[in-house]
Short mmCIF file of C-alpha atoms in Angstrom, two decimals:
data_model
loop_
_atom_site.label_atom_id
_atom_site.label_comp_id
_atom_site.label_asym_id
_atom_site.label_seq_id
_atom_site.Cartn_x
_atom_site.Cartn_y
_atom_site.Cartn_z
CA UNK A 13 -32.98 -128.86 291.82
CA UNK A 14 -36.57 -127.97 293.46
CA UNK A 15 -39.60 -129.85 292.59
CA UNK A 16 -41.66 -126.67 291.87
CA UNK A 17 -39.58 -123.61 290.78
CA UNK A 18 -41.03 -120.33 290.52
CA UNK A 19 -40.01 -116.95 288.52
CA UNK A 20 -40.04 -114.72 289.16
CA UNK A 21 -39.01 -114.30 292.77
CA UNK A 22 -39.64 -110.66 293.16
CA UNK A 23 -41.97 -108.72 291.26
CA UNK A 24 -42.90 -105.25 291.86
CA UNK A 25 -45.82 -103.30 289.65
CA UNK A 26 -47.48 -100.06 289.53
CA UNK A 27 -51.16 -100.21 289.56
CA UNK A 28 -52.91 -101.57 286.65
CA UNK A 29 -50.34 -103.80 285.37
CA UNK A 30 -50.85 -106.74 283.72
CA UNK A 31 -48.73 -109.43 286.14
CA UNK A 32 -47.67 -113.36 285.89
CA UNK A 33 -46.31 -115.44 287.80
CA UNK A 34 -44.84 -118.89 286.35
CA UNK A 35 -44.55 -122.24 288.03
CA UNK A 36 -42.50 -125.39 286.80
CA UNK A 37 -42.53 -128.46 287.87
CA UNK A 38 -40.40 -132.00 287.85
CA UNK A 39 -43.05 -134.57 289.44
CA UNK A 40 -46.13 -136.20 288.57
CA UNK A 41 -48.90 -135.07 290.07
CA UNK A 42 -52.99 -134.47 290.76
CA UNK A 43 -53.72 -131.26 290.21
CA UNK A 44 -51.08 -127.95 290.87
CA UNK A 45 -52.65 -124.96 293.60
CA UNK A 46 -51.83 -121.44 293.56
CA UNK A 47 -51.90 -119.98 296.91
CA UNK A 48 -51.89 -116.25 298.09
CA UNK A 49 -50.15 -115.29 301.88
CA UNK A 50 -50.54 -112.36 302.56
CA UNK A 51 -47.08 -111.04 305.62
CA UNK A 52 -48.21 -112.57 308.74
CA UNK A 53 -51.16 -113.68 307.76
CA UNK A 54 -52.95 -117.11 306.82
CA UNK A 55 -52.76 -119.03 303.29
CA UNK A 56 -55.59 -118.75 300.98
CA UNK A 57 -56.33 -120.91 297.97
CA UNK A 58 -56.58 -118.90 294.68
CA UNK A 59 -56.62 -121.94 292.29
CA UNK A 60 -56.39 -125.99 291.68
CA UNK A 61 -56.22 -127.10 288.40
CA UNK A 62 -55.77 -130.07 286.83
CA UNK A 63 -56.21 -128.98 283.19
CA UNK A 64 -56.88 -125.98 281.04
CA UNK A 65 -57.77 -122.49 282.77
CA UNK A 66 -59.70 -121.21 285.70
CA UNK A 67 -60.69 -117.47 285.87
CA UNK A 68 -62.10 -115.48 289.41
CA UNK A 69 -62.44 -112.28 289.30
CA UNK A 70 -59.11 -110.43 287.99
CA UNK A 71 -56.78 -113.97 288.67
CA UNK A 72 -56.53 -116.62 285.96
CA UNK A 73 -54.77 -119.49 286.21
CA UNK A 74 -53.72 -121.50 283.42
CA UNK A 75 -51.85 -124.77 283.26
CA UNK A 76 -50.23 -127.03 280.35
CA UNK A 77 -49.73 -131.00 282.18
CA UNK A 78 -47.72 -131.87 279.14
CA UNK A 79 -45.02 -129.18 279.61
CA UNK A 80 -45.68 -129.49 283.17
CA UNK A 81 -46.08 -125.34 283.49
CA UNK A 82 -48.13 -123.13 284.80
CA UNK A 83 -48.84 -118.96 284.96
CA UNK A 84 -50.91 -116.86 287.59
CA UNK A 85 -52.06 -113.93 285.48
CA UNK A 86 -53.19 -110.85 287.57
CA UNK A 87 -55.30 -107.86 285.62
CA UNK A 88 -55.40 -104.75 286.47
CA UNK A 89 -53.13 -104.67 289.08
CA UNK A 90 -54.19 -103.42 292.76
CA UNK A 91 -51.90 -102.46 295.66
CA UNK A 92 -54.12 -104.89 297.86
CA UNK A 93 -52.87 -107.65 295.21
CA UNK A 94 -49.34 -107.20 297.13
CA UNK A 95 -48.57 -110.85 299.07
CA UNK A 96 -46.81 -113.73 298.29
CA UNK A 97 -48.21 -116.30 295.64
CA UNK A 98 -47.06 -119.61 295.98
CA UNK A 99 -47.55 -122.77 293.86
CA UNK A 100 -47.98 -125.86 294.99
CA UNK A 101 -48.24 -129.48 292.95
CA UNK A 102 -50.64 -132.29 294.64
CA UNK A 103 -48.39 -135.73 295.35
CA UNK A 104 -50.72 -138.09 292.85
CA UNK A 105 -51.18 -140.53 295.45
CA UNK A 106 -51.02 -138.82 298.87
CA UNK A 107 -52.57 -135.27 297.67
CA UNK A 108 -49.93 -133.99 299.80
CA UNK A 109 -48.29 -130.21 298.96
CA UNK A 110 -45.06 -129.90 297.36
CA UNK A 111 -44.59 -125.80 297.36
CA UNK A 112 -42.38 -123.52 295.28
CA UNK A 113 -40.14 -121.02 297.34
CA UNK A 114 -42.75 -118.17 296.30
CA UNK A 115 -43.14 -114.89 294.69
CA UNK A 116 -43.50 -111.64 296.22
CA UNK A 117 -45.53 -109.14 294.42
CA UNK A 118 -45.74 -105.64 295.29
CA UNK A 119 -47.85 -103.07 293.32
CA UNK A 120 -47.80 -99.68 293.80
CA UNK A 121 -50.32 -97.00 293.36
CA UNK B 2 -69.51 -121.56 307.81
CA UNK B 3 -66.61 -122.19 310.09
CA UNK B 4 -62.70 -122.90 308.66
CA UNK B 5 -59.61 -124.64 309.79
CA UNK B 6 -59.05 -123.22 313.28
CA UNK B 7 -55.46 -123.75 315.10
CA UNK B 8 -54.76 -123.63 318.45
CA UNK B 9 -52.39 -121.68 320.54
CA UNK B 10 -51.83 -119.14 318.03
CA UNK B 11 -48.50 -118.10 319.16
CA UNK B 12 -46.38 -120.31 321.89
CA UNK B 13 -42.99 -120.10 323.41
CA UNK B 14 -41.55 -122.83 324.82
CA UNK B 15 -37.94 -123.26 326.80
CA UNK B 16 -35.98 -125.77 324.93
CA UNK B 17 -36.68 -128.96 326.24
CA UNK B 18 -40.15 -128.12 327.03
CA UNK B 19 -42.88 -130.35 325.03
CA UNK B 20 -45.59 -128.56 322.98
CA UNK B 21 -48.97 -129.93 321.64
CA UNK B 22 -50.64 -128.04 318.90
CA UNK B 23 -54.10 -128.37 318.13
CA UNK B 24 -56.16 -128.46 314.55
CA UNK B 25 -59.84 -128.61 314.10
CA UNK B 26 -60.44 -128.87 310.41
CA UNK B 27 -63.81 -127.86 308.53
CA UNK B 28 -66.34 -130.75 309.63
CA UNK B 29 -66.65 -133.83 307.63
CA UNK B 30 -63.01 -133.14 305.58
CA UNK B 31 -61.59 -136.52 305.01
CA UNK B 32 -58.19 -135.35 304.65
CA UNK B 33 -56.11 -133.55 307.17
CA UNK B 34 -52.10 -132.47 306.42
CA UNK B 35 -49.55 -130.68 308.66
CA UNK B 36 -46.73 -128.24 306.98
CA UNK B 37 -44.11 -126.71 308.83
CA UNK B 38 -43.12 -123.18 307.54
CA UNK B 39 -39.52 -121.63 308.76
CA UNK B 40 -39.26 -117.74 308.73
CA UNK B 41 -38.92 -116.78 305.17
CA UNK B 42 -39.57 -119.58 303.41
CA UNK B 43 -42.27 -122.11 302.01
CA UNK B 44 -44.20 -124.56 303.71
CA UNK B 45 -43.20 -127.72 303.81
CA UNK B 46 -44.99 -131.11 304.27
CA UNK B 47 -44.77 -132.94 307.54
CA UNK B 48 -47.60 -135.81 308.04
CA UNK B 49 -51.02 -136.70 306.30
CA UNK B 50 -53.96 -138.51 307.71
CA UNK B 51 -57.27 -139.74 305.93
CA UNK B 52 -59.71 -140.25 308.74
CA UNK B 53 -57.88 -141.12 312.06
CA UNK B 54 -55.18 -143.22 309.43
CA UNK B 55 -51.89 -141.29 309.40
CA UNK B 56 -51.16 -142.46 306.15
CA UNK B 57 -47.38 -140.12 305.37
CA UNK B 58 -45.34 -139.32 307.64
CA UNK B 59 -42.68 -139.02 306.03
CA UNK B 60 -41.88 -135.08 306.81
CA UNK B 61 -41.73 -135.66 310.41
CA UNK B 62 -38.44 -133.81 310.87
CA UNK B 63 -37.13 -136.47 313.81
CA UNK B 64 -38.96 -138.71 316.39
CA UNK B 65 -39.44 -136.24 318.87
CA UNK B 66 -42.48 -135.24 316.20
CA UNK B 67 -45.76 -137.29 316.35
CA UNK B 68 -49.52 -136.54 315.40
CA UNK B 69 -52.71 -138.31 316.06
CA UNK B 70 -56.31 -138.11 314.80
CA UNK B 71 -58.14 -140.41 316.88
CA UNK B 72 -61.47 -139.67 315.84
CA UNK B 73 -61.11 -138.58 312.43
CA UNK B 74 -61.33 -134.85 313.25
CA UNK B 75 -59.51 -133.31 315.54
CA UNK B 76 -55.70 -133.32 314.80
CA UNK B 77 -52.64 -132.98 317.48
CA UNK B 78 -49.29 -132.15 316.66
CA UNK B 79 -47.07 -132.44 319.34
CA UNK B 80 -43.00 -132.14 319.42
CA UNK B 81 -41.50 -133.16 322.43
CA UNK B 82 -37.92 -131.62 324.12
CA UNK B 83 -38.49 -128.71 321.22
CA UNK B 84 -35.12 -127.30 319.74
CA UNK B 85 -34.18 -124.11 318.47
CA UNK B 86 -34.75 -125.63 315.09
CA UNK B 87 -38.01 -126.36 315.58
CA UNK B 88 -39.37 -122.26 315.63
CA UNK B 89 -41.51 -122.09 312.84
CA UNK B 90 -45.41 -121.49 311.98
CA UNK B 91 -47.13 -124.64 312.05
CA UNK B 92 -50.17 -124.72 309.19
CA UNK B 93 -52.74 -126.92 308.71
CA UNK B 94 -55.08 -127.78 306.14
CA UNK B 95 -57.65 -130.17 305.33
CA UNK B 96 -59.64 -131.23 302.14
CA UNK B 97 -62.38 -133.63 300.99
CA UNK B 98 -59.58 -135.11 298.57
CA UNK B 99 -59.09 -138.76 298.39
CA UNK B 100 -56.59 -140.75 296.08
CA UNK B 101 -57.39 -140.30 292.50
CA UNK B 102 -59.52 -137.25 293.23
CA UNK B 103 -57.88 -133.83 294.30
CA UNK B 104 -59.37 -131.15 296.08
CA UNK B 105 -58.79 -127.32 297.60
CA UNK B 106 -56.74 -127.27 300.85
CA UNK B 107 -58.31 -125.03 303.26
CA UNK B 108 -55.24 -123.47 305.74
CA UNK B 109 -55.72 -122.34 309.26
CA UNK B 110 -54.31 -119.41 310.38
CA UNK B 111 -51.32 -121.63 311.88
CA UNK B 112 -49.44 -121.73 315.12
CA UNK B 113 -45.99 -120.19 315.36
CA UNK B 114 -43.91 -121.49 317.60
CA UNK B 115 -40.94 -119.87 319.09
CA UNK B 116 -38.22 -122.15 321.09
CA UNK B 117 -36.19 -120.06 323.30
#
C-alpha cells in the first residue's frame, strides 16, 4: 500500500465546475504540499499545510491531521486549470517528499 | 528574484557514459533535495542535504549515484556508467525548512536524462 494515495486518478470537467482532489496518507509527518505539473513542464507549489485551510485565488486546500486527509478544491473551473496535481507529505524529521501517484485534471470549455 | 535553476536541461548519454547534473538553488535556502521522476509517474526522493551535510541518502537508487554540496549551495548529482534504468527527469528543490519547521519546496525545471 502507498504512503500517499490519491483519488481520483483521472478527472475530467467542463468549465466552471466545482473540482476536488483527495489525498490520504499512512505516515507521520510535517506539513502535506499540493503541487501542480503542468505536461512537460516544471512543478509548482500550490499549498503546504500543516493544519486547517489555505485559500489563493480559486484553489483551497484543506487538511484534517487527525484523519490524516486532505482535499484540493478548484472553483470555477478553467481549461488552463488542466495539469497534474500531486500531493506530497513532508518526512517529520528530514522534510523530505513522499508523493502520491497524481491526478490528472482536464477541463473543458 | 531568481529560482531553482538546473543544468543541462536535456542530456543523452551512451550507457556507460558518466553524467553530472547541476542545481543552483534560490540563495541562502538551507535545504536542498534531489527526486528522480520516471516517465509517467511521481517523483521520488533520492538524497537531502542541509548546508554542504548530505544528511539522507537513502533514495540513491545504487552506488553508481552520489551528490555533493561542498559549499552549501551549489548541488551536483552525478551517476556514473548510467543504465537504461536510469532515463528519467531529474528535479530539484530547495527550502528554508529545517527539522521541526517545514517549508515550500521550490522545483527547478529539472534535467531529463535519456540513456541510450
Amino acid at each position: 500500500k502507498n504512503e500517499v494515495e490519491q483519488s481520483p486518478q483521472n478527472l475530467t470537467a467542463q468549465e466552471g465546475e466545482f473540482i476536488t482532489i483527495n489525498c490520504s496518507y499512512s505516515v507521520g509527518i510535517s506539513a502535506l504540499h499540493w503541487l501542480q505539473q503542468h505536461p512537460g513542464g516544471g512543478i509548482v507549489s500550490l499549498f503546504m499545510l500543516s493544519s486547517g485551510k489555505k485559500k489563493h485565488g480559486r484553489l483551497i486546500a484543506t487538511i484534517n491531521i487527525q484523519e490524516k486527509h486532505s482535499s484540493l478544491h478548484i472553483t470555477a473551473s478553467h481549461p488552463r486549470d488542466s495539469a497534474v496535481y500531486i500531493c506530497a507529505v513532508a518526512d517529520y524529521n528530514t522534510d523530505k517528499l513522499i508523493f502520491g501517484t497524481g491526478t490528472r485534471l482536464q477541463v473543458f470549455p | 528574484g531568481a529560482g531553482v535553476s538546473q543544468s543541462p536541461r536535456y542530456k543523452v548519454a551512451k550507457r556507460g557514459q558518466d553524467v553530472a547534473l547541476r542545481c543552483d538553488p534560490i540563495s541562502g535556502h538551507v535545504s536542498l533535495f534531489w527526486y528522480q521522476q520516471a516517465l509517467g509517474q511521481g517523483p521520488e526522493f533520492l538524497t537531502y542535504f542541509q548546508n554542504e551535510a548530505q544528511l539522507d541518502k537513502s533514495g540513491l537508487p545504487s552506488d553508481r549515484f552520489f551528490a555533493e554540496r561542498p559549499e552549501g549551495s551549489v548541488s551536483t548529482l552525478k551517476i556514473q556508467r548510467t543504465q537504461q534504468e536510469d532515463s528519467a527527469v531529474y528535479l530539484c528543490a530547495s527550502s528554508n525548512s529545517v527539522p521541526d519547521s517545514p517549508d515550500t519546496q521550490y522545483f527547478g525545471p529539472g534535467t531529463r536524462l535519456t540513456v541510450l
